[in-house]
Coordinates of C-alpha atoms in Angstrom, one line a residue:
X1 CA 237.3 96.2 -51.7
X2 CA 236.1 92.6 -51.5
X3 CA 233.8 93.1 -54.4
X4 CA 236.6 94.8 -56.4
X5 CA 239.0 92.1 -55.5
X6 CA 236.6 89.2 -56.6
X7 CA 236.0 90.8 -60.0
X8 CA 239.7 91.5 -60.8
X9 CA 240.0 88.7 -63.6
X10 CA 236.2 89.3 -64.6
X11 CA 236.8 92.8 -65.1
X12 CA 240.6 92.9 -66.6
X13 CA 239.5 93.0 -70.3
X14 CA 237.0 95.6 -70.0
X15 CA 239.4 97.8 -68.2
X16 CA 242.0 97.2 -71.1
X17 CA 239.1 98.3 -73.6
X18 CA 238.7 101.5 -71.4
X19 CA 235.6 100.6 -69.4
X20 CA 235.8 101.1 -65.6
X21 CA 233.5 101.1 -62.6
X22 CA 233.3 102.4 -59.2
X23 CA 231.1 101.2 -56.3
X24 CA 230.9 103.6 -53.5
X25 CA 228.8 103.8 -50.3
X26 CA 226.4 106.6 -49.9
X27 CA 223.8 107.7 -47.1
X28 CA 221.0 105.5 -48.7
X29 CA 223.1 102.4 -49.7
X30 CA 225.6 102.5 -52.6
X31 CA 226.3 103.7 -55.9
X32 CA 227.5 102.0 -59.0
X33 CA 229.2 104.0 -61.5
X34 CA 230.2 102.8 -64.9
X35 CA 232.6 104.8 -67.4
X36 CA 234.0 104.5 -70.9
X37 CA 233.3 105.2 -74.5
X38 CA 231.8 101.9 -75.9
X39 CA 228.6 100.5 -77.1
X40 CA 229.7 97.5 -74.7
X41 CA 228.9 99.9 -71.6
X42 CA 225.4 98.5 -71.2
X43 CA 226.8 94.7 -71.2
X44 CA 229.4 95.7 -68.9
X45 CA 226.8 97.3 -66.5
X46 CA 224.7 94.0 -66.8
X47 CA 227.9 91.8 -66.0
X48 CA 228.5 94.1 -62.8
X49 CA 224.9 93.9 -61.6
X50 CA 224.7 90.0 -62.1
X51 CA 228.2 89.7 -60.0
X52 CA 226.9 92.1 -57.4
X53 CA 223.8 90.3 -56.9
X54 CA 225.7 86.9 -56.8
X55 CA 228.5 88.0 -54.7
X56 CA 229.4 85.8 -51.8
X57 CA 232.3 86.8 -49.4
X58 CA 235.4 84.6 -49.4
X59 CA 236.6 84.0 -45.9
X60 CA 240.1 83.8 -46.7
X61 CA 239.9 86.9 -49.0
X62 CA 238.4 88.8 -46.2
X63 CA 241.1 88.0 -43.7
X64 CA 243.7 88.8 -46.2
X65 CA 242.2 92.2 -47.3
X66 CA 241.5 93.0 -43.6
X67 CA 245.2 92.4 -42.6
X68 CA 246.1 94.7 -45.4
X69 CA 243.8 97.4 -44.3
X70 CA 244.9 97.2 -40.5
X71 CA 248.5 97.5 -41.8
X72 CA 247.8 100.6 -43.6
X73 CA 245.9 102.0 -40.6
X74 CA 249.1 101.3 -38.3
X75 CA 251.5 102.7 -41.0
X76 CA 249.2 106.0 -41.2
X77 CA 249.8 106.4 -37.3
X78 CA 253.6 106.3 -37.5
X79 CA 253.9 108.5 -40.7
X80 CA 255.2 112.1 -40.2
X81 CA 252.6 114.8 -40.8
X82 CA 253.0 117.1 -43.7
X83 CA 254.1 120.9 -42.9

């Protein structure tokens, strides 16, 4: 969540052009997937890798996103189950 949040402005134009990415945890680390139909897909991947290797956690954004996550968990507890 923190990485995606940090890249919102950077990847906005690419997403408008139909490029997207996914970052997920795996048993062995993480997986970075890029998707889209464009000759710019390789440049998009290089941008993501560059940003990922230079990524630093912003403490303020961490606290904001953590609070949102905690709120989601608390709301989940009070939701009615589906039948």
